[in-house]
């Protein structure tokens, strides 16, 4: 057992000394709580659609649902979370949990109702039904229906044609509020934000009267020309390369660790969080003590460097663990299929880290979980051996 632990430590040391990952800038957010809780009924879907996951009825899927394909239409109730990788995604029914969608276009139809968060990463995102909270990174976002609470959007063009019941946190180049003329030929706003409208743009926009019921907060964006596109491309490429190299090295040198990552993530999430949060604190305290002792300065600096490098690869370890879990759910067994989905998963996480107000939180959580997986795998587990009666 001790030999295997030293082997894992040596393996991780080789990895962290040869890899680097990018740091993505993200803004902080202030989260408000609400005490409101209402349910808006919608018509239940009637068409049958085959799917993965546990099923109790052709129009009802119990548990989490995982889908891939060119065009995916969900017109049955999902009593759980929804995960989709596709070109075109359409939701015409109720989703009981969160929806995580990576696609070319995402449409929540008029009969679509997502009871929790919609995380959408696509070219175009259109919400014509009801979504509890919207988190989107897209070229164009259209809010035609209703957002029960907040929207957090990073986009080129945002069209607010419906209702946002609370606050909007937006980073966009173009923002439009829908307007209409009444019988007296007076212009009224159809696109409404009931709470505060916080937006970042290159120039301050003219907001129609009655479109925002709360405060409007404008932040001037940096000139896009001052941001090197090459920097983003290199950052994206380094992260994909880090994930790919780590996965290949694990497949070659530590297949048992690779196989166990999804089990740890699904069955020991709380211990992983504990290790991920407590271990850096303990190491930092030890670092300070060693520095104060003076004669152990080199050991202190070495331990701090190892901590930093382990944290640097933690996001990649998280992606590998999530990918293994998804592959198990989708019953993907061939390594070529796992590798393809791994690259897609890494791309999704990298894009999430770019979302304003959300990226910093997601990045923090992924680092904690990834670091916890590493620590729980290399720290000796003192279990009493089971005695077998003769």
Coordinates of C-alpha atoms in Angstrom, one line a residue:
X1 CA 0.0 0.0 0.0
X2 CA 2.8 2.5 1.0
X3 CA 4.6 1.7 -2.3
X4 CA 1.5 2.5 -4.3
X5 CA 1.1 5.8 -2.5
X6 CA 4.7 6.8 -3.3
X7 CA 4.1 5.7 -6.9
X8 CA 1.0 8.0 -7.1
X9 CA 2.9 10.9 -5.5
X10 CA 5.8 10.4 -8.0
X11 CA 3.4 10.2 -10.8
X12 CA 1.7 13.5 -9.9
X13 CA 5.0 15.2 -9.4
X14 CA 6.0 14.4 -12.9
X15 CA 2.7 15.7 -14.2
X16 CA 2.7 19.0 -12.3
X17 CA 6.2 19.8 -13.4
X18 CA 5.4 19.4 -17.1
X19 CA 1.9 21.0 -17.3
X20 CA 0.4 24.5 -17.1
X21 CA -3.2 25.6 -17.4
X22 CA -4.6 29.1 -18.0
X23 CA -6.2 31.4 -15.5
X24 CA -9.4 32.9 -16.8
X25 CA -10.7 36.3 -15.7
X26 CA -14.2 36.4 -14.3
X27 CA -16.1 38.9 -12.3
X28 CA -17.7 38.5 -8.9
X29 CA -21.4 38.6 -8.4
X30 CA -23.7 39.5 -5.5
X31 CA -26.4 36.9 -5.1
X32 CA -29.8 37.9 -3.6
X33 CA -32.2 35.5 -2.0
X34 CA -35.9 35.4 -2.6
X35 CA -38.8 34.1 -0.5
X36 CA -41.2 33.9 -3.3
X37 CA -42.2 30.5 -4.6
X38 CA -45.0 30.0 -7.0
X39 CA -45.7 27.3 -9.6
X40 CA -47.1 28.0 -13.0
X41 CA -48.9 25.1 -14.5
X42 CA -48.3 24.2 -18.2
X43 CA -49.7 21.5 -20.5
X44 CA -48.1 18.1 -20.2
X45 CA -46.4 16.8 -23.3
X46 CA -48.1 13.9 -25.2
X47 CA -45.5 12.7 -27.7
X48 CA -43.2 9.9 -27.1
X49 CA -39.4 10.3 -27.3
X50 CA -36.9 7.6 -26.5
X51 CA -34.2 8.5 -24.0
X52 CA -31.6 7.3 -21.6
X53 CA -32.2 7.1 -17.9
X54 CA -34.9 5.5 -15.7
X55 CA -38.4 5.7 -17.1
X56 CA -41.8 5.1 -15.6
X57 CA -43.9 6.3 -18.4
X58 CA -43.4 7.3 -22.1
X59 CA -44.1 10.9 -21.2
X60 CA -42.2 10.9 -17.9
X61 CA -38.5 10.3 -17.3
X62 CA -37.4 9.8 -13.7
X63 CA -33.9 10.7 -12.8
X64 CA -31.1 12.5 -14.7
X65 CA -31.2 12.4 -18.5
X66 CA -28.1 12.4 -20.8
X67 CA -28.6 13.1 -24.5
X68 CA -26.4 13.6 -27.6
X69 CA -27.2 13.9 -31.3
X70 CA -27.8 16.4 -34.1
X71 CA -31.3 17.5 -33.2
X72 CA -32.7 16.8 -29.8
X73 CA -36.3 17.6 -28.8
X74 CA -37.5 17.1 -25.3
X75 CA -41.3 16.9 -25.2
X76 CA -41.6 14.7 -22.1
X77 CA -41.3 15.5 -18.4
X78 CA -37.9 15.1 -16.9
X79 CA -37.9 14.6 -13.1
X80 CA -34.2 15.3 -12.7
X81 CA -31.3 17.1 -14.3
X82 CA -30.9 17.3 -18.1
X83 CA -27.5 17.1 -19.8
X84 CA -27.3 17.6 -23.6
X85 CA -24.6 17.8 -26.3
X86 CA -26.2 18.5 -29.7
X87 CA -26.4 20.8 -32.7
X88 CA -30.0 21.9 -32.1
X89 CA -31.9 21.5 -28.8
X90 CA -35.6 22.2 -28.3
X91 CA -37.4 21.9 -24.9
X92 CA -41.2 21.8 -25.0
X93 CA -41.9 20.3 -21.6
X94 CA -41.1 20.4 -17.9
X95 CA -37.5 19.9 -16.5
X96 CA -37.6 19.3 -12.8
X97 CA -33.9 20.1 -12.1
X98 CA -31.1 22.0 -13.9
X99 CA -30.5 21.9 -17.6
X100 CA -26.9 21.9 -18.9
X101 CA -26.8 22.3 -22.6
X102 CA -23.9 22.7 -25.0
X103 CA -25.3 23.1 -28.6
X104 CA -25.5 25.2 -31.7
X105 CA -28.9 26.5 -30.8
X106 CA -31.1 26.2 -27.7
X107 CA -34.8 26.9 -27.7
X108 CA -37.2 26.7 -24.7
X109 CA -40.6 26.7 -26.4
X110 CA -43.8 28.3 -25.1
X111 CA -44.7 25.0 -23.3
X112 CA -41.1 24.7 -21.9
X113 CA -40.7 25.1 -18.1
X114 CA -37.3 24.6 -16.4
X115 CA -37.9 24.6 -12.6
X116 CA -34.3 25.3 -11.8
X117 CA -31.3 26.8 -13.7
X118 CA -30.7 26.7 -17.4
X119 CA -27.0 26.7 -18.2
X120 CA -26.8 27.2 -22.0
X121 CA -23.6 27.5 -24.1
X122 CA -24.6 28.0 -27.8
X123 CA -24.6 30.2 -30.8
X124 CA -28.2 31.2 -30.2
X125 CA -30.4 30.9 -27.1
X126 CA -34.1 31.6 -27.2
X127 CA -36.4 31.4 -24.1
X128 CA -40.1 31.5 -25.0
X129 CA -41.4 29.6 -22.0
X130 CA -40.4 29.8 -18.3
X131 CA -36.9 29.4 -16.8
X132 CA -36.1 29.9 -13.1
X133 CA -32.6 31.3 -13.6
X134 CA -30.8 31.7 -16.9
X135 CA -27.0 31.5 -17.3
X136 CA -26.0 31.8 -20.9
X137 CA -22.9 32.3 -23.0
X138 CA -24.0 32.8 -26.7
X139 CA -23.7 34.9 -29.8
X140 CA -27.4 35.9 -29.4
X141 CA -29.8 35.6 -26.5
X142 CA -33.6 36.2 -26.9
X143 CA -35.8 36.4 -23.8
X144 CA -39.3 36.1 -25.3
X145 CA -41.0 34.4 -22.4
X146 CA -40.4 34.8 -18.7
X147 CA -37.4 34.4 -16.4
X148 CA -38.7 33.8 -12.9
X149 CA -35.6 35.2 -11.1
X150 CA -32.3 36.4 -12.6
X151 CA -30.5 36.3 -15.9
X152 CA -26.7 36.1 -16.1
X153 CA -25.7 36.6 -19.8
X154 CA -22.5 37.0 -21.8
X155 CA -23.4 37.7 -25.4
X156 CA -23.0 39.8 -28.5
X157 CA -26.7 40.7 -28.8
X158 CA -29.4 40.5 -26.1
X159 CA -33.1 40.9 -27.0
X160 CA -35.4 41.3 -24.1
X161 CA -38.9 40.8 -25.5
X162 CA -40.5 39.3 -22.4
X163 CA -40.2 39.5 -18.6
X164 CA -37.3 39.2 -16.2
X165 CA -38.9 39.1 -12.8
X166 CA -35.8 40.0 -10.8
X167 CA -32.3 41.2 -11.8
X168 CA -30.3 41.1 -15.0
X169 CA -26.5 40.8 -15.1
X170 CA -25.4 41.3 -18.7
X171 CA -22.2 41.7 -20.7
X172 CA -23.1 42.5 -24.3
X173 CA -22.3 44.6 -27.3
X174 CA -26.0 45.2 -28.3
X175 CA -29.0 45.3 -26.0
X176 CA -32.6 45.8 -27.2
X177 CA -35.8 46.1 -25.3
X178 CA -39.0 45.3 -27.2
X179 CA -41.6 48.1 -27.5
X180 CA -45.1 48.4 -29.0
X181 CA -47.7 51.1 -29.7
X182 CA -51.1 51.0 -28.0
X183 CA -54.4 52.2 -29.3
X184 CA -53.6 55.8 -28.4
X185 CA -50.3 55.5 -30.5
X186 CA -48.3 55.6 -27.3
X187 CA -45.1 53.6 -27.1
X188 CA -44.9 51.1 -24.3
X189 CA -42.2 48.7 -23.3
X190 CA -42.9 44.9 -23.7
X191 CA -39.4 43.8 -22.6
X192 CA -39.3 44.4 -18.8
X193 CA -36.8 43.9 -16.1
X194 CA -38.6 44.1 -12.7
X195 CA -35.4 44.4 -10.7
X196 CA -32.0 46.0 -11.3
X197 CA -30.4 46.0 -14.7
X198 CA -26.6 45.7 -14.4
X199 CA -24.9 45.7 -17.8
X200 CA -21.4 46.0 -19.2
X201 CA -21.0 47.3 -22.7
X202 CA -18.7 49.5 -24.8
X203 CA -21.2 52.4 -24.7
X204 CA -24.1 53.3 -22.5
X205 CA -27.5 52.5 -24.0
X206 CA -30.8 54.3 -24.0
X207 CA -33.2 52.3 -22.0
X208 CA -36.9 52.8 -22.8
X209 CA -39.1 54.3 -20.1
X210 CA -40.8 51.6 -18.0
X211 CA -38.4 48.9 -19.2
X212 CA -36.4 48.7 -15.9
X213 CA -38.3 49.0 -12.6
X214 CA -35.1 48.9 -10.4
X215 CA -31.8 50.6 -10.7
X216 CA -29.7 50.7 -13.9
X217 CA -26.0 50.2 -13.4
X218 CA -23.6 50.6 -16.3
X219 CA -20.0 49.5 -16.5
X220 CA -17.9 50.4 -19.5
X221 CA -16.3 47.4 -21.1
X222 CA -12.7 47.3 -22.2
X223 CA -12.1 47.8 -25.9
X224 CA -12.3 44.4 -27.6
X225 CA -9.3 45.4 -29.7
X226 CA -7.1 45.6 -26.6
X227 CA -7.9 41.9 -25.8
X228 CA -5.7 39.6 -27.8
X229 CA -7.8 36.9 -29.6
X230 CA -4.6 34.9 -29.7
X231 CA -4.4 34.9 -25.9
X232 CA -7.8 33.2 -25.7
X233 CA -6.9 30.7 -28.4
X234 CA -3.7 29.9 -26.6
X235 CA -5.5 29.6 -23.3
X236 CA -8.1 27.3 -24.7
X237 CA -5.5 25.2 -26.5
X238 CA -3.3 24.9 -23.3
X239 CA -6.3 23.7 -21.3
X240 CA -7.3 21.1 -23.8
X241 CA -3.7 19.9 -24.0
X242 CA -3.5 19.7 -20.2
X243 CA -6.6 17.6 -20.0
X244 CA -5.6 15.4 -22.8
X245 CA -2.1 14.8 -21.5
X246 CA -3.3 14.1 -18.0
X247 CA -5.9 11.6 -19.2
X248 CA -3.3 9.8 -21.4
X249 CA -0.8 9.7 -18.6
X250 CA -3.4 8.4 -16.2
X251 CA -4.5 5.8 -18.7
X252 CA -0.9 4.6 -19.1
X253 CA 0.5 5.0 -15.6
X254 CA -2.4 5.1 -13.2
X255 CA -5.4 3.3 -14.7
X256 CA -6.8 2.5 -11.3
X257 CA -6.8 6.1 -10.3
X258 CA -8.5 7.0 -13.6
X259 CA -11.2 4.4 -13.1
X260 CA -11.9 5.4 -9.5
X261 CA -12.4 9.1 -10.2
X262 CA -16.0 8.8 -11.2
X263 CA -16.8 6.6 -8.2
X264 CA -15.2 9.1 -5.9
X265 CA -17.2 11.9 -7.5
X266 CA -20.5 10.1 -7.3
X267 CA -20.1 8.4 -3.9
X268 CA -17.7 10.5 -1.8
X269 CA -18.5 14.1 -2.8
X270 CA -18.7 15.4 0.8
X271 CA -15.3 13.9 1.8
X272 CA -13.8 15.3 -1.5
X273 CA -15.0 18.8 -0.5
X274 CA -13.6 18.3 2.9
X275 CA -10.2 17.2 1.6
X276 CA -10.2 19.9 -1.1
X277 CA -10.9 22.7 1.4
X278 CA -9.0 21.5 4.5
X279 CA -5.8 20.2 2.9
X280 CA -4.6 23.6 1.4
X281 CA -5.3 25.2 4.8
X282 CA -3.2 22.7 6.6
X283 CA -0.4 23.0 4.1
X284 CA -0.5 26.8 4.4
X285 CA -0.3 26.6 8.2
X286 CA 2.6 24.1 7.9
X287 CA 4.3 26.4 5.3
X288 CA 4.2 29.4 7.8
X289 CA 5.5 27.2 10.7
X290 CA 8.4 25.8 8.5
X291 CA 9.3 29.4 7.5
X292 CA 9.4 30.5 11.1
X293 CA 11.7 27.6 12.0
X294 CA 14.2 29.0 9.5
X295 CA 16.2 25.8 9.0
X296 CA 13.4 24.2 7.0
X297 CA 12.9 27.1 4.5
X298 CA 13.6 24.9 1.5
X299 CA 11.1 22.3 2.6
X300 CA 8.5 25.1 3.1
X301 CA 9.0 26.5 -0.4
X302 CA 8.9 23.0 -1.9
X303 CA 5.6 22.2 -0.2
X304 CA 4.1 25.5 -1.3
X305 CA 5.2 24.9 -4.9
X306 CA 3.7 21.4 -4.9
X307 CA 0.5 22.8 -3.5
X308 CA 0.3 25.4 -6.2
X309 CA 1.0 23.0 -9.0
X310 CA -1.5 20.5 -7.7
X311 CA -4.1 23.2 -7.6
X312 CA -3.1 24.1 -11.2
X313 CA -4.1 20.6 -12.5
X314 CA -7.2 20.3 -10.3
X315 CA -9.6 21.6 -12.9
X316 CA -8.3 19.1 -15.4
X317 CA -8.8 16.3 -12.9
X318 CA -12.3 17.5 -12.3
X319 CA -13.0 17.4 -16.1
X320 CA -11.6 13.8 -16.3
X321 CA -13.8 12.7 -13.4
X322 CA -17.0 14.3 -14.8
X323 CA -16.2 12.8 -18.2
X324 CA -15.8 9.3 -16.7
X325 CA -19.1 9.7 -14.9
X326 CA -20.9 10.8 -18.1
X327 CA -19.3 8.0 -20.2
X328 CA -20.5 5.5 -17.6
X329 CA -24.1 6.8 -17.8
X330 CA -23.9 6.8 -21.6
X331 CA -22.3 3.4 -21.6
X332 CA -19.3 4.6 -23.7
X333 CA -16.5 2.0 -23.2
X334 CA -14.1 2.6 -26.1
X335 CA -11.2 5.0 -25.3
X336 CA -11.7 6.9 -28.6
X337 CA -15.3 7.8 -27.6
X338 CA -14.2 8.7 -24.1
X339 CA -11.5 11.0 -25.4
X340 CA -13.9 12.7 -27.8
X341 CA -16.4 13.4 -25.0
X342 CA -13.5 14.5 -22.8
X343 CA -12.5 17.2 -25.2
X344 CA -16.1 18.4 -25.4
X345 CA -16.3 18.4 -21.6
X346 CA -13.1 20.4 -21.3
X347 CA -14.4 23.0 -23.9
X348 CA -17.7 23.4 -21.9
X349 CA -15.8 24.0 -18.6
X350 CA -13.5 26.5 -20.3
X351 CA -16.5 28.4 -21.8
X352 CA -18.3 28.4 -18.4
X353 CA -15.2 30.1 -16.8
X354 CA -15.6 33.0 -19.3
X355 CA -19.2 33.7 -18.2
X356 CA -19.5 37.0 -16.2
X357 CA -20.6 36.5 -12.5
X358 CA -20.6 32.7 -12.9
X359 CA -17.1 31.8 -14.0
X360 CA -15.3 32.6 -10.8
X361 CA -17.7 30.5 -8.7
X362 CA -17.6 27.5 -11.1
X363 CA -13.8 27.8 -11.3
X364 CA -13.4 27.7 -7.5
X365 CA -15.7 24.7 -7.1
X366 CA -14.0 22.7 -9.8
X367 CA -10.6 23.4 -8.3
X368 CA -11.8 22.3 -4.9
X369 CA -13.4 19.1 -6.2
X370 CA -10.4 18.3 -8.4
X371 CA -7.9 18.9 -5.6
X372 CA -10.0 16.8 -3.2
X373 CA -10.0 13.9 -5.7
X374 CA -6.2 14.0 -5.8
X375 CA -5.8 14.2 -2.0
X376 CA -8.3 11.5 -1.2
X377 CA -6.4 9.2 -3.7
X378 CA -2.9 9.7 -2.3
X379 CA -3.5 10.2 1.4
X380 CA -3.3 6.9 3.2
X381 CA -6.7 5.5 4.3
X382 CA -6.3 3.8 7.6
X383 CA -9.0 1.1 7.7
X384 CA -9.0 -1.7 10.1
X385 CA -8.5 -5.1 8.3
X386 CA -11.5 -7.3 8.4
X387 CA -10.8 -10.4 10.4
X388 CA -11.9 -13.7 8.9
X389 CA -13.0 -16.4 11.3
X390 CA -11.4 -19.7 10.7

